[in-house]
PDB file of C-alpha atoms in Angstrom:
ATOM      1  CA  MET A  92       0.017   0.038   0.016  1.00 47.00           C
ATOM      2  CA  ALA A  93       2.797   2.391   0.847  1.00 48.00           C
ATOM      3  CA  THR A  94       4.246   1.877  -2.628  1.00 44.00           C
ATOM      4  CA  ARG A  95       1.070   2.819  -4.395  1.00 45.00           C
ATOM      5  CA  SER A  96       0.796   5.960  -2.188  1.00 44.00           C
ATOM      6  CA  MET A  97       4.368   6.932  -3.114  1.00 43.00           C
ATOM      7  CA  ARG A  98       3.537   6.440  -6.770  1.00 45.00           C
ATOM      8  CA  ASN A  99       0.557   8.737  -6.415  1.00 44.00           C
ATOM      9  CA  VAL A 100       2.787  11.422  -4.761  1.00 40.00           C
ATOM     10  CA  LEU A 101       5.429  11.032  -7.439  1.00 44.00           C
ATOM     11  CA  ALA A 102       2.759  11.228 -10.107  1.00 45.00           C
ATOM     12  CA  ALA A 103       1.338  14.412  -8.533  1.00 42.00           C
ATOM     13  CA  VAL A 104       4.761  16.012  -8.314  1.00 40.00           C
ATOM     14  CA  ALA A 105       5.537  15.156 -11.897  1.00 45.00           C
ATOM     15  CA  PHE A 106       2.140  16.530 -13.030  1.00 40.00           C
ATOM     16  CA  ALA A 107       2.793  19.782 -11.079  1.00 40.00           C
ATOM     17  CA  GLY A 108       6.233  20.090 -12.638  1.00 42.00           C
ATOM     18  CA  ALA A 109       4.775  19.457 -16.089  1.00 41.00           C
ATOM     19  CA  ALA A 110       2.136  22.099 -15.549  1.00 37.00           C
ATOM     20  CA  SER A 111       4.732  24.632 -14.398  1.00 37.00           C
ATOM     21  CA  LEU A 112       6.821  23.974 -17.450  1.00 36.00           C
ATOM     22  CA  ALA A 113       3.833  24.225 -19.793  1.00 37.00           C
ATOM     23  CA  LEU A 114       2.913  27.592 -18.265  1.00 33.00           C
ATOM     24  CA  ALA A 115       6.497  28.787 -18.532  1.00 35.00           C
ATOM     25  CA  ALA A 116       6.635  27.675 -22.108  1.00 36.00           C
ATOM     26  CA  CYS A 117       3.572  29.727 -22.959  1.00 34.00           C
ATOM     27  CA  GLY A 118       5.405  32.861 -21.829  1.00 34.00           C
ATOM     28  CA  SER A 119       8.602  32.011 -23.819  1.00 33.00           C
ATOM     29  CA  GLY A 120       9.218  33.053 -27.365  1.00 33.00           C
ATOM     30  CA  GLY A 121      10.454  29.613 -28.477  1.00 34.00           C
ATOM     31  CA  SER A 122       8.517  27.186 -30.442  1.00 32.00           C
ATOM     32  CA  GLY A 123       7.268  24.003 -28.788  1.00 33.00           C
ATOM     33  CA  GLY A 124       7.594  21.732 -31.832  1.00 32.00           C
ATOM     34  CA  SER A 125      10.456  19.591 -32.686  1.00 32.00           C
ATOM     35  CA  ASP A 126      12.196  19.770 -36.076  1.00 32.00           C
ATOM     36  CA  ALA A 127      13.356  16.436 -37.313  1.00 31.00           C
ATOM     37  CA  GLY A 128      16.840  16.683 -38.614  1.00 33.00           C
ATOM     38  CA  SER A 129      17.802  19.681 -36.486  1.00 33.00           C
ATOM     39  CA  GLY A 130      20.055  17.598 -34.220  1.00 37.00           C
ATOM     40  CA  ALA A 131      20.187  18.441 -30.600  1.00 39.00           C
ATOM     41  CA  GLY A 132      17.703  21.154 -31.082  1.00 38.00           C
ATOM     42  CA  ALA A 133      15.016  18.516 -31.749  1.00 42.00           C
ATOM     43  CA  ALA A 134      14.991  17.439 -28.144  1.00 47.00           C
ATOM     44  CA  SER A 135      12.044  16.198 -26.083  1.00 50.00           C
ATOM     45  CA  GLY A 136      10.486  18.180 -23.229  1.00 46.00           C
ATOM     46  CA  GLY A 137      12.340  18.233 -19.941  1.00 45.00           C
ATOM     47  CA  VAL A 138       9.926  16.674 -17.529  1.00 72.00           C
ATOM     48  CA  VAL A 139      10.021  12.892 -16.801  1.00 89.00           C
ATOM     49  CA  THR A 140       6.639  11.153 -16.220  1.00 90.00           C
ATOM     50  CA  THR A 141       5.355   7.623 -16.604  1.00 91.00           C
ATOM     51  CA  HIS A 142       3.244   5.948 -19.210  1.00 91.00           C
ATOM     52  CA  ASP A 143       1.510   2.679 -19.275  1.00 94.00           C
ATOM     53  CA  THR A 144       2.398   0.786 -22.545  1.00 94.00           C
ATOM     54  CA  SER A 145       0.638  -2.241 -23.914  1.00 92.00           C
ATOM     55  CA  ALA A 146       3.952  -3.990 -24.695  1.00 93.00           C
ATOM     56  CA  LEU A 147       6.087  -3.296 -21.661  1.00 95.00           C
ATOM     57  CA  GLY A 148       3.861  -2.037 -18.806  1.00 94.00           C
ATOM     58  CA  MET A 149       4.862   1.136 -16.973  1.00 95.00           C
ATOM     59  CA  VAL A 150       7.753   3.018 -18.477  1.00 96.00           C
ATOM     60  CA  TYR A 151       9.333   6.430 -17.957  1.00 95.00           C
ATOM     61  CA  ALA A 152       8.381   8.980 -20.538  1.00 95.00           C
ATOM     62  CA  ASP A 153       8.958  12.604 -21.415  1.00 93.00           C
ATOM     63  CA  SER A 154       6.275  15.252 -20.755  1.00 90.00           C
ATOM     64  CA  ALA A 155       4.467  14.396 -23.982  1.00 93.00           C
ATOM     65  CA  GLY A 156       4.165  10.646 -22.981  1.00 94.00           C
ATOM     66  CA  ASN A 157       6.892   9.567 -25.353  1.00 96.00           C
ATOM     67  CA  THR A 158       8.783   6.480 -24.084  1.00 97.00           C
ATOM     68  CA  ALA A 159      12.189   7.204 -22.612  1.00 97.00           C
ATOM     69  CA  TYR A 160      15.055   5.043 -23.762  1.00 98.00           C
ATOM     70  CA  ALA A 161      18.714   4.563 -22.748  1.00 97.00           C
ATOM     71  CA  ALA A 162      21.560   2.932 -24.679  1.00 97.00           C
ATOM     72  CA  ASP A 163      23.555   0.192 -23.009  1.00 92.00           C
ATOM     73  CA  GLN A 164      26.786   1.908 -24.367  1.00 94.00           C
ATOM     74  CA  GLU A 165      26.125   5.161 -22.519  1.00 95.00           C
ATOM     75  CA  ALA A 166      26.155   3.754 -18.981  1.00 89.00           C
ATOM     76  CA  GLY A 167      27.882   5.975 -16.561  1.00 84.00           C
ATOM     77  CA  GLY A 168      26.808   9.166 -18.318  1.00 87.00           C
ATOM     78  CA  THR A 169      29.101   8.937 -21.345  1.00 91.00           C
ATOM     79  CA  ILE A 170      27.217  10.611 -24.200  1.00 96.00           C
ATOM     80  CA  SER A 171      28.128   8.988 -27.585  1.00 96.00           C
ATOM     81  CA  CYS A 172      24.758   9.755 -29.332  1.00 97.00           C
ATOM     82  CA  THR A 173      25.661  12.997 -31.231  1.00 96.00           C
ATOM     83  CA  ALA A 174      25.476  14.322 -34.793  1.00 95.00           C
ATOM     84  CA  GLY A 175      23.463  11.881 -37.020  1.00 96.00           C
ATOM     85  CA  CYS A 176      22.361   9.828 -34.111  1.00 98.00           C
ATOM     86  CA  LEU A 177      20.260  12.811 -32.916  1.00 98.00           C
ATOM     87  CA  ASP A 178      18.183  12.590 -36.065  1.00 98.00           C
ATOM     88  CA  PHE A 179      16.618   9.442 -34.604  1.00 98.00           C
ATOM     89  CA  TRP A 180      17.162   9.718 -30.849  1.00 98.00           C
ATOM     90  CA  HIS A 181      16.132  13.030 -29.193  1.00 98.00           C
ATOM     91  CA  PRO A 182      17.710  13.781 -25.811  1.00 97.00           C
ATOM     92  CA  VAL A 183      15.356  14.384 -22.950  1.00 95.00           C
ATOM     93  CA  LEU A 184      16.641  17.737 -21.775  1.00 92.00           C
ATOM     94  CA  ALA A 185      16.227  19.021 -18.166  1.00 89.00           C
ATOM     95  CA  GLY A 186      15.738  22.640 -19.168  1.00 78.00           C
ATOM     96  CA  SER A 187      15.755  25.313 -16.437  1.00 64.00           C
ATOM     97  CA  ALA A 188      13.286  23.560 -14.175  1.00 52.00           C
ATOM     98  CA  SER A 189      15.244  20.315 -13.807  1.00 51.00           C
ATOM     99  CA  ALA A 190      14.613  19.871 -10.069  1.00 52.00           C
ATOM    100  CA  ALA A 191      10.856  20.401 -10.421  1.00 51.00           C
ATOM    101  CA  GLY A 192      10.471  18.028 -13.274  1.00 58.00           C
ATOM    102  CA  LEU A 193      12.390  14.979 -12.098  1.00 67.00           C
ATOM    103  CA  PRO A 194      10.877  12.413  -9.770  1.00 66.00           C
ATOM    104  CA  GLY A 195      12.644  12.473  -6.458  1.00 62.00           C
ATOM    105  CA  GLY A 196      14.553   9.440  -5.071  1.00 60.00           C
ATOM    106  CA  ALA A 197      14.327   7.471  -8.249  1.00 74.00           C
ATOM    107  CA  GLY A 198      17.928   7.771  -9.375  1.00 87.00           C
ATOM    108  CA  PHE A 199      17.319  10.778 -11.792  1.00 89.00           C
ATOM    109  CA  GLY A 200      19.902  13.388 -12.450  1.00 88.00           C
ATOM    110  CA  THR A 201      21.458  15.219 -15.364  1.00 90.00           C
ATOM    111  CA  VAL A 202      24.644  15.248 -17.456  1.00 93.00           C
ATOM    112  CA  LYS A 203      26.074  17.957 -19.623  1.00 94.00           C
ATOM    113  CA  ARG A 204      25.933  17.172 -23.359  1.00 96.00           C
ATOM    114  CA  PRO A 205      29.302  17.503 -25.033  1.00 95.00           C
ATOM    115  CA  ASP A 206      27.836  18.882 -28.262  1.00 95.00           C
ATOM    116  CA  ASN A 207      25.851  21.820 -27.054  1.00 94.00           C
ATOM    117  CA  GLY A 208      26.347  22.124 -23.198  1.00 94.00           C
ATOM    118  CA  GLN A 209      22.690  21.448 -22.424  1.00 94.00           C
ATOM    119  CA  GLN A 210      21.724  19.308 -19.434  1.00 92.00           C
ATOM    120  CA  GLN A 211      20.304  15.925 -20.349  1.00 93.00           C
ATOM    121  CA  VAL A 212      18.250  13.896 -17.994  1.00 92.00           C
ATOM    122  CA  THR A 213      19.776  10.625 -16.734  1.00 92.00           C
ATOM    123  CA  LEU A 214      18.404   7.688 -14.834  1.00 92.00           C
ATOM    124  CA  LYS A 215      21.077   5.875 -12.799  1.00 91.00           C
ATOM    125  CA  GLY A 216      23.726   7.646 -14.862  1.00 92.00           C
ATOM    126  CA  ARG A 217      22.225   6.685 -18.286  1.00 95.00           C
ATOM    127  CA  PRO A 218      21.210   9.601 -20.565  1.00 97.00           C
ATOM    128  CA  LEU A 219      17.515   9.484 -21.726  1.00 96.00           C
ATOM    129  CA  TYR A 220      16.227   9.848 -25.212  1.00 98.00           C
ATOM    130  CA  THR A 221      13.001   9.418 -27.198  1.00 98.00           C
ATOM    131  CA  PHE A 222      12.825   7.670 -30.516  1.00 98.00           C
ATOM    132  CA  THR A 223      11.474   9.297 -33.731  1.00 98.00           C
ATOM    133  CA  GLU A 224       9.947   5.933 -34.818  1.00 98.00           C
ATOM    134  CA  ASP A 225       7.569   6.018 -31.819  1.00 98.00           C
ATOM    135  CA  LYS A 226       4.567   7.758 -33.543  1.00 96.00           C
ATOM    136  CA  LYS A 227       2.430   8.284 -30.492  1.00 96.00           C
ATOM    137  CA  PRO A 228       2.708   8.200 -26.667  1.00 94.00           C
ATOM    138  CA  GLY A 229       3.045   4.707 -25.448  1.00 93.00           C
ATOM    139  CA  ASP A 230       4.846   3.271 -28.484  1.00 97.00           C
ATOM    140  CA  THR A 231       7.844   1.286 -27.820  1.00 97.00           C
ATOM    141  CA  ALA A 232       9.439   0.744 -31.281  1.00 98.00           C
ATOM    142  CA  GLY A 233      12.932   1.548 -29.801  1.00 98.00           C
ATOM    143  CA  GLU A 234      12.938  -1.469 -27.362  1.00 98.00           C
ATOM    144  CA  GLY A 235      15.869  -3.559 -28.159  1.00 97.00           C
ATOM    145  CA  PHE A 236      16.743  -1.511 -31.244  1.00 97.00           C
ATOM    146  CA  LYS A 237      20.266  -1.711 -32.558  1.00 98.00           C
ATOM    147  CA  ASP A 238      21.953   0.985 -34.594  1.00 97.00           C
ATOM    148  CA  ALA A 239      25.391   2.542 -35.273  1.00 97.00           C
ATOM    149  CA  PHE A 240      26.548   6.151 -35.748  1.00 96.00           C
ATOM    150  CA  ALA A 241      30.048   7.550 -36.177  1.00 93.00           C
ATOM    151  CA  GLY A 242      31.675   4.250 -35.165  1.00 94.00           C
ATOM    152  CA  HIS A 243      29.553   3.743 -32.119  1.00 95.00           C
ATOM    153  CA  ASN A 244      27.139   0.829 -31.921  1.00 96.00           C
ATOM    154  CA  PHE A 245      24.075   1.198 -29.693  1.00 97.00           C
ATOM    155  CA  THR A 246      21.472  -1.098 -28.202  1.00 97.00           C
ATOM    156  CA  TRP A 247      18.504   0.874 -26.816  1.00 98.00           C
ATOM    157  CA  HIS A 248      16.014  -0.131 -24.139  1.00 98.00           C
ATOM    158  CA  ALA A 249      12.827   1.468 -22.731  1.00 97.00           C
ATOM    159  CA  LEU A 250      13.181   2.320 -19.126  1.00 96.00           C
ATOM    160  CA  ARG A 251      10.661   0.424 -17.064  1.00 95.00           C
ATOM    161  CA  THR A 252       9.515   2.047 -13.770  1.00 92.00           C
ATOM    162  CA  ASP A 253       9.967  -1.234 -11.924  1.00 90.00           C
ATOM    163  CA  GLY A 254      13.530  -1.382 -12.994  1.00 86.00           C
ATOM    164  CA  SER A 255      13.169  -4.750 -14.628  1.00 84.00           C
ATOM    165  CA  ALA A 256      15.579  -5.678 -17.410  1.00 69.00           C
ATOM    166  CA  PRO A 257      14.263  -6.095 -20.985  1.00 62.00           C
ATOM    167  CA  ALA A 258      13.434  -9.582 -22.211  1.00 56.00           C
ATOM    168  CA  PRO A 259      16.314 -11.080 -24.406  1.00 50.00           C
ATOM    169  CA  SER A 260      15.859 -10.428 -28.035  1.00 45.00           C
ATOM    170  CA  SER A 261      17.363 -13.656 -29.271  1.00 41.00           C
ATOM    171  CA  SER A 262      13.991 -15.067 -30.144  1.00 35.00           C
ATOM    172  CA  SER A 263      13.296 -12.136 -32.402  1.00 36.00           C
ATOM    173  CA  SER A 264      12.627 -12.888 -36.111  1.00 35.00           C
ATOM    174  CA  ASP A 265      15.407 -10.504 -36.949  1.00 36.00           C
ATOM    175  CA  SER A 266      18.367 -12.050 -35.201  1.00 35.00           C
ATOM    176  CA  SER A 267      20.848 -10.563 -37.601  1.00 37.00           C
ATOM    177  CA  GLY A 268      20.537  -7.153 -36.046  1.00 40.00           C
ATOM    178  CA  GLY A 269      20.333  -5.704 -39.598  1.00 40.00           C
ATOM    179  CA  GLY A 270      17.183  -3.794 -38.882  1.00 44.00           C
ATOM    180  CA  GLY A 271      18.875  -0.679 -37.355  1.00 46.00           C
ATOM    181  CA  TYR A 272      20.009   2.502 -38.874  1.00 44.00           C
ATOM    182  CA  ALA A 273      23.653   2.964 -39.812  1.00 43.00           C
ATOM    183  CA  GLY A 274      24.913   6.475 -39.382  1.00 43.00           C
ATOM    184  CA  TYR A 275      27.774   8.223 -41.222  1.00 37.00           C
TER     185      TYR A 275
END
């Protein structure tokens, strides 16, 4: 019972942070849309929430409900997804209200991006991204996705709120790993 109450409190805090950011965004002169192909400028909103997906259950998501992913190769806060990688994987940025928008006590933090100096949200040291192939909130097309950019190979996983590991993908019909994008 205490866990359910804590989830309700965390959800309320996340909602309040999202509402605050939405109000702040209304007063700013910037556009709220994301431009595909504009690299790091095409980042997702900065508040982390949760979303119930049909495929994976409860996952962390950005303020728009887009599933949050992390790459195995970026454990420890090392950001390798830059340049062409950002055309497919958009960083979840903390923005100026990072403390208000991150669930407390869940291992969230930030790391400075090497390409533009912005603060990217992390979970247990792993930078968070959303995937352009997810077409609506709750989609999980990036789960187990493999790709390569600028000599870096990536394996991406949706971040489940219960911390459980993703199911092995060896039974997948595409065991060759050839379904990913190859960057320049």
